[in-house]
PDB file of C-alpha atoms in Angstrom:
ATOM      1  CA  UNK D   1      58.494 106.010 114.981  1.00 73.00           C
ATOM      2  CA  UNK D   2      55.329 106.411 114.064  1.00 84.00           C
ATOM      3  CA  UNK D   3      56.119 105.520 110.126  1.00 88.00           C
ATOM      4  CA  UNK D   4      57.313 102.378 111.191  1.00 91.00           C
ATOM      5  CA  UNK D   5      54.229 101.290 112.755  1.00 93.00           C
ATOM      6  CA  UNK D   6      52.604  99.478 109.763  1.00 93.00           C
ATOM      7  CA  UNK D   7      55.700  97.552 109.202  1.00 94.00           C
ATOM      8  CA  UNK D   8      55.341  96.000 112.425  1.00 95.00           C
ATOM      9  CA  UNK D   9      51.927  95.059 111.420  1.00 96.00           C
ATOM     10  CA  UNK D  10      52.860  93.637 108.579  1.00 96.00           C
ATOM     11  CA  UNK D  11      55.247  91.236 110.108  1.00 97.00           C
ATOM     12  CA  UNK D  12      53.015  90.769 113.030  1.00 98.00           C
ATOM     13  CA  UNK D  13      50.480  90.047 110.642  1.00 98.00           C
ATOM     14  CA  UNK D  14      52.965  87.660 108.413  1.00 98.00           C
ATOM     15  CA  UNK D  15      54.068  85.618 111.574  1.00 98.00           C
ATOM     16  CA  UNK D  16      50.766  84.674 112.606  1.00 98.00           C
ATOM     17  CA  UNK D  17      49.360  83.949 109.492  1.00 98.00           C
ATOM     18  CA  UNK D  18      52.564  81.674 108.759  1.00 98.00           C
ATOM     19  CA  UNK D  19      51.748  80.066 112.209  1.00 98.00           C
ATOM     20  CA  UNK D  20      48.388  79.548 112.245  1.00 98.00           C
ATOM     21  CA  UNK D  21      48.381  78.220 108.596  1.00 97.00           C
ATOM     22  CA  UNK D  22      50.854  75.834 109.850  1.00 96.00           C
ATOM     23  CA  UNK D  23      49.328  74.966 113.127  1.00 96.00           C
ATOM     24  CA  UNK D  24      46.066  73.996 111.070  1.00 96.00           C
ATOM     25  CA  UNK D  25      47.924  72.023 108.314  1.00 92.00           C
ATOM     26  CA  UNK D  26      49.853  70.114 111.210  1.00 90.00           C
ATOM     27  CA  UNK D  27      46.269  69.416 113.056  1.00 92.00           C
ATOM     28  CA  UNK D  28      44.513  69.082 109.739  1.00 91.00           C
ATOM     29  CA  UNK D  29      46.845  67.020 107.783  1.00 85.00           C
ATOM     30  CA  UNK D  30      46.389  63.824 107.308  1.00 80.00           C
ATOM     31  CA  UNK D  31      48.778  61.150 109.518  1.00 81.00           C
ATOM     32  CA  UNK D  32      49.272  57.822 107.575  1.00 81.00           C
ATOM     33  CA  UNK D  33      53.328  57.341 107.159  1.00 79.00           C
ATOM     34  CA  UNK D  34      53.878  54.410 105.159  1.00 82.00           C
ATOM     35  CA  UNK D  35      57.535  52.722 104.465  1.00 80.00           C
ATOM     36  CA  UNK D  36      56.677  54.113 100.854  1.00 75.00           C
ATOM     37  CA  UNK D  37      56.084  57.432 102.195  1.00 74.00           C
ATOM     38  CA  UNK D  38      59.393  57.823 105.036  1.00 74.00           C
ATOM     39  CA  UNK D  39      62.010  56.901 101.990  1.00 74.00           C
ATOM     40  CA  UNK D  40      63.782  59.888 101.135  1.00 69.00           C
ATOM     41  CA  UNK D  41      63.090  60.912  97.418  1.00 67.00           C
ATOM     42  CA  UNK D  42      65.794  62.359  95.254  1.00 64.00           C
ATOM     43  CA  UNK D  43      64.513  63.686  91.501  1.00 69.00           C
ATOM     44  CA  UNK D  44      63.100  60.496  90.972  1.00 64.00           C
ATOM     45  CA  UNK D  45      65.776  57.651  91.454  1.00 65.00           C
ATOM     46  CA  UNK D  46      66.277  55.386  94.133  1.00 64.00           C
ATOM     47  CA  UNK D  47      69.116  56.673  96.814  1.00 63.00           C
ATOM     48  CA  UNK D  48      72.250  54.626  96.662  1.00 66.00           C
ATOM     49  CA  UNK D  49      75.300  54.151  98.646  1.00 63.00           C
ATOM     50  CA  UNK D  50      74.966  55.653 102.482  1.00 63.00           C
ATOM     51  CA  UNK D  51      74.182  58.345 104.309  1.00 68.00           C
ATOM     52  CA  UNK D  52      77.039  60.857 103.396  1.00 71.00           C
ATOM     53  CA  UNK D  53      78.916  60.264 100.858  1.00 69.00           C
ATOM     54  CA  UNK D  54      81.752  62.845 101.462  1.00 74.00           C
ATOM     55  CA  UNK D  55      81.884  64.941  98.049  1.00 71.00           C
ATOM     56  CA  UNK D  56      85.368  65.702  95.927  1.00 71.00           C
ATOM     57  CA  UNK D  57      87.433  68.204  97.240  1.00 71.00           C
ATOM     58  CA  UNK D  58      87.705  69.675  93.463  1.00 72.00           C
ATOM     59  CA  UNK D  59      83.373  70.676  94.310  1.00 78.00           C
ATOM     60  CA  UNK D  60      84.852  73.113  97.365  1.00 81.00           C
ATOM     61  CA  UNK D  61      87.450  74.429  95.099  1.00 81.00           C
ATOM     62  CA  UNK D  62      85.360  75.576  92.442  1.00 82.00           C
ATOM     63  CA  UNK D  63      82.678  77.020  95.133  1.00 85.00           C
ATOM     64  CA  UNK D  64      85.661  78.850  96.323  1.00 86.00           C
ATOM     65  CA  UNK D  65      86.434  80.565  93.038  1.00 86.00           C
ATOM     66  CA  UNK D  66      82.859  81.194  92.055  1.00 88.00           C
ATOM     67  CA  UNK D  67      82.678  83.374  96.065  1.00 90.00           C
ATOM     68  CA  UNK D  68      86.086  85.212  94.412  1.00 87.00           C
ATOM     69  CA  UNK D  69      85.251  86.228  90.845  1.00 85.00           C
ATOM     70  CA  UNK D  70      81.263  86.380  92.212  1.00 90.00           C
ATOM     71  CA  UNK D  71      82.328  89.140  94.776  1.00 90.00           C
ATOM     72  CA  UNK D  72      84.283  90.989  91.755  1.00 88.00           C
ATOM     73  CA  UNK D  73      81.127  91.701  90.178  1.00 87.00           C
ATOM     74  CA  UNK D  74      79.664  92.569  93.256  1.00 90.00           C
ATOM     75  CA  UNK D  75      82.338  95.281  93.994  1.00 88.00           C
ATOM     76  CA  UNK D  76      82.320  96.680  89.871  1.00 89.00           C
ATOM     77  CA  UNK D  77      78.798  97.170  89.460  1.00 89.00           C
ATOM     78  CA  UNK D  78      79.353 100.382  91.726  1.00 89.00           C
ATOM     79  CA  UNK D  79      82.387 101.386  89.766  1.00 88.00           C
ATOM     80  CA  UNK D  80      80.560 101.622  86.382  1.00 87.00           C
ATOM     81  CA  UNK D  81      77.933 103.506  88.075  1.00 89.00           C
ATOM     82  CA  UNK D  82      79.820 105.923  89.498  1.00 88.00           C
ATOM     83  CA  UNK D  83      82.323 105.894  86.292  1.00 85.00           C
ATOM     84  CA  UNK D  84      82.052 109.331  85.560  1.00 86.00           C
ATOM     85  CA  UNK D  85      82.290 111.110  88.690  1.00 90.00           C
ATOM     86  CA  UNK D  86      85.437 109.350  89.763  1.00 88.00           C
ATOM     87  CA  UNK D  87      87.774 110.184  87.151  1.00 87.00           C
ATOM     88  CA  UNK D  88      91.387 108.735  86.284  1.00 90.00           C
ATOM     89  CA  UNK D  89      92.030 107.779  89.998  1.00 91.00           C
ATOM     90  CA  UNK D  90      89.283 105.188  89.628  1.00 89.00           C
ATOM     91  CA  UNK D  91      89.891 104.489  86.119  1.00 90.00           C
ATOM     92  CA  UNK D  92      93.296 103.095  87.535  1.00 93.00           C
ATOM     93  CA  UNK D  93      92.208 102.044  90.561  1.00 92.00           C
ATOM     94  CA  UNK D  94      89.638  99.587  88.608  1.00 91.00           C
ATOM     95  CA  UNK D  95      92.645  98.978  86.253  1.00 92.00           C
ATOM     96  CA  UNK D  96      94.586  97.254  88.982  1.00 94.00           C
ATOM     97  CA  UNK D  97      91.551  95.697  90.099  1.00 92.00           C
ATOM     98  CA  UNK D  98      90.926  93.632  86.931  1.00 92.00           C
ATOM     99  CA  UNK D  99      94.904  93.038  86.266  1.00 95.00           C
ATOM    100  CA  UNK D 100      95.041  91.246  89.849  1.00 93.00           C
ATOM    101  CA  UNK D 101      92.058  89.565  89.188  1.00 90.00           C
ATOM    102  CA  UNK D 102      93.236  88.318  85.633  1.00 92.00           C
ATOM    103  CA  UNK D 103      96.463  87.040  86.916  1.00 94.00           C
ATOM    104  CA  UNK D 104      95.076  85.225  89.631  1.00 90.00           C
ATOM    105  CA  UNK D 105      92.539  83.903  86.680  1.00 89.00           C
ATOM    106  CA  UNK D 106      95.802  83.002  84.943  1.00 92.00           C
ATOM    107  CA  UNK D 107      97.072  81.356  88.024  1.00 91.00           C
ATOM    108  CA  UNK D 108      94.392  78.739  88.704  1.00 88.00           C
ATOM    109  CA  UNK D 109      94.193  77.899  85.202  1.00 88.00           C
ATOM    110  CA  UNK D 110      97.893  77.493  85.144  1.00 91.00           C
ATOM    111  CA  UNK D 111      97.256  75.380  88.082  1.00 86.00           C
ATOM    112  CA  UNK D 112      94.938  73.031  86.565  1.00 83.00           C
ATOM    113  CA  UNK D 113      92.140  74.587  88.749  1.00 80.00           C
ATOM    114  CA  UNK D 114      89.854  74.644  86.089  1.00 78.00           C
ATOM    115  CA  UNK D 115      90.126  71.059  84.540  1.00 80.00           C
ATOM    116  CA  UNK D 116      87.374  69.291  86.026  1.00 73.00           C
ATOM    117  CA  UNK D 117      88.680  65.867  84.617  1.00 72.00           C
ATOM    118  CA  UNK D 118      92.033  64.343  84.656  1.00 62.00           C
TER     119      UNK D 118
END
């Protein structure tokens, strides 16, 4: 227990610095909101249109497959570290792997998945 003890401090430490520096900057700070100043600011341009503007459905598609082939580097980094030690079974193993992964790679882009325009 006891080597966990400057840990603590150090988020004890972290949280009150973080609040304090905040309380102070909120006390501080100076308090002149202008209709300038309340306009929300995006890179520059002027906002247009209202205040959702509900996006494409092909955006949640493609942050689907990014999760799916993301996560399939995730789970083959361990594989080529532990390459060696795991022999044919994970040779194979890893085989399959990347086979269902390229047909279902084959599959979307069969499906048109991948064209962003039409």
């Amino acid at each position: 227990m006891s080597t966990y003890v400057p840990l603590f401090l150090l988020f004890i430490v972290a949280a009150v610095l973080a609040g304090a520096l905040f309380t102070i900057s909120t006390v501080l700070g100076p308090k002149n909101p202008t209709p300038e100043k309340m306009i929300p600011y995006e890179c520059g341009s002027e906002t247009t249109g209202g205040r959702f503007v509900k996006p494409s459905v092909k955006f949640y598609l493609t942050a689907i497959l990014f999760v799916v082939f993301d996560i399939e580097a995730v789970l083959i980094y361990p594989w080529t570290v532990e390459f060696k030690n795991l022999g044919w079974i994970g040779l194979a193993t890893m085989g399959s792997f990347i086979l269902m992964l390229v047909v279902a790679l084959l599959y979307v882009w069969k499906k048109g998945a991948l064209e962003w325009e039409k």
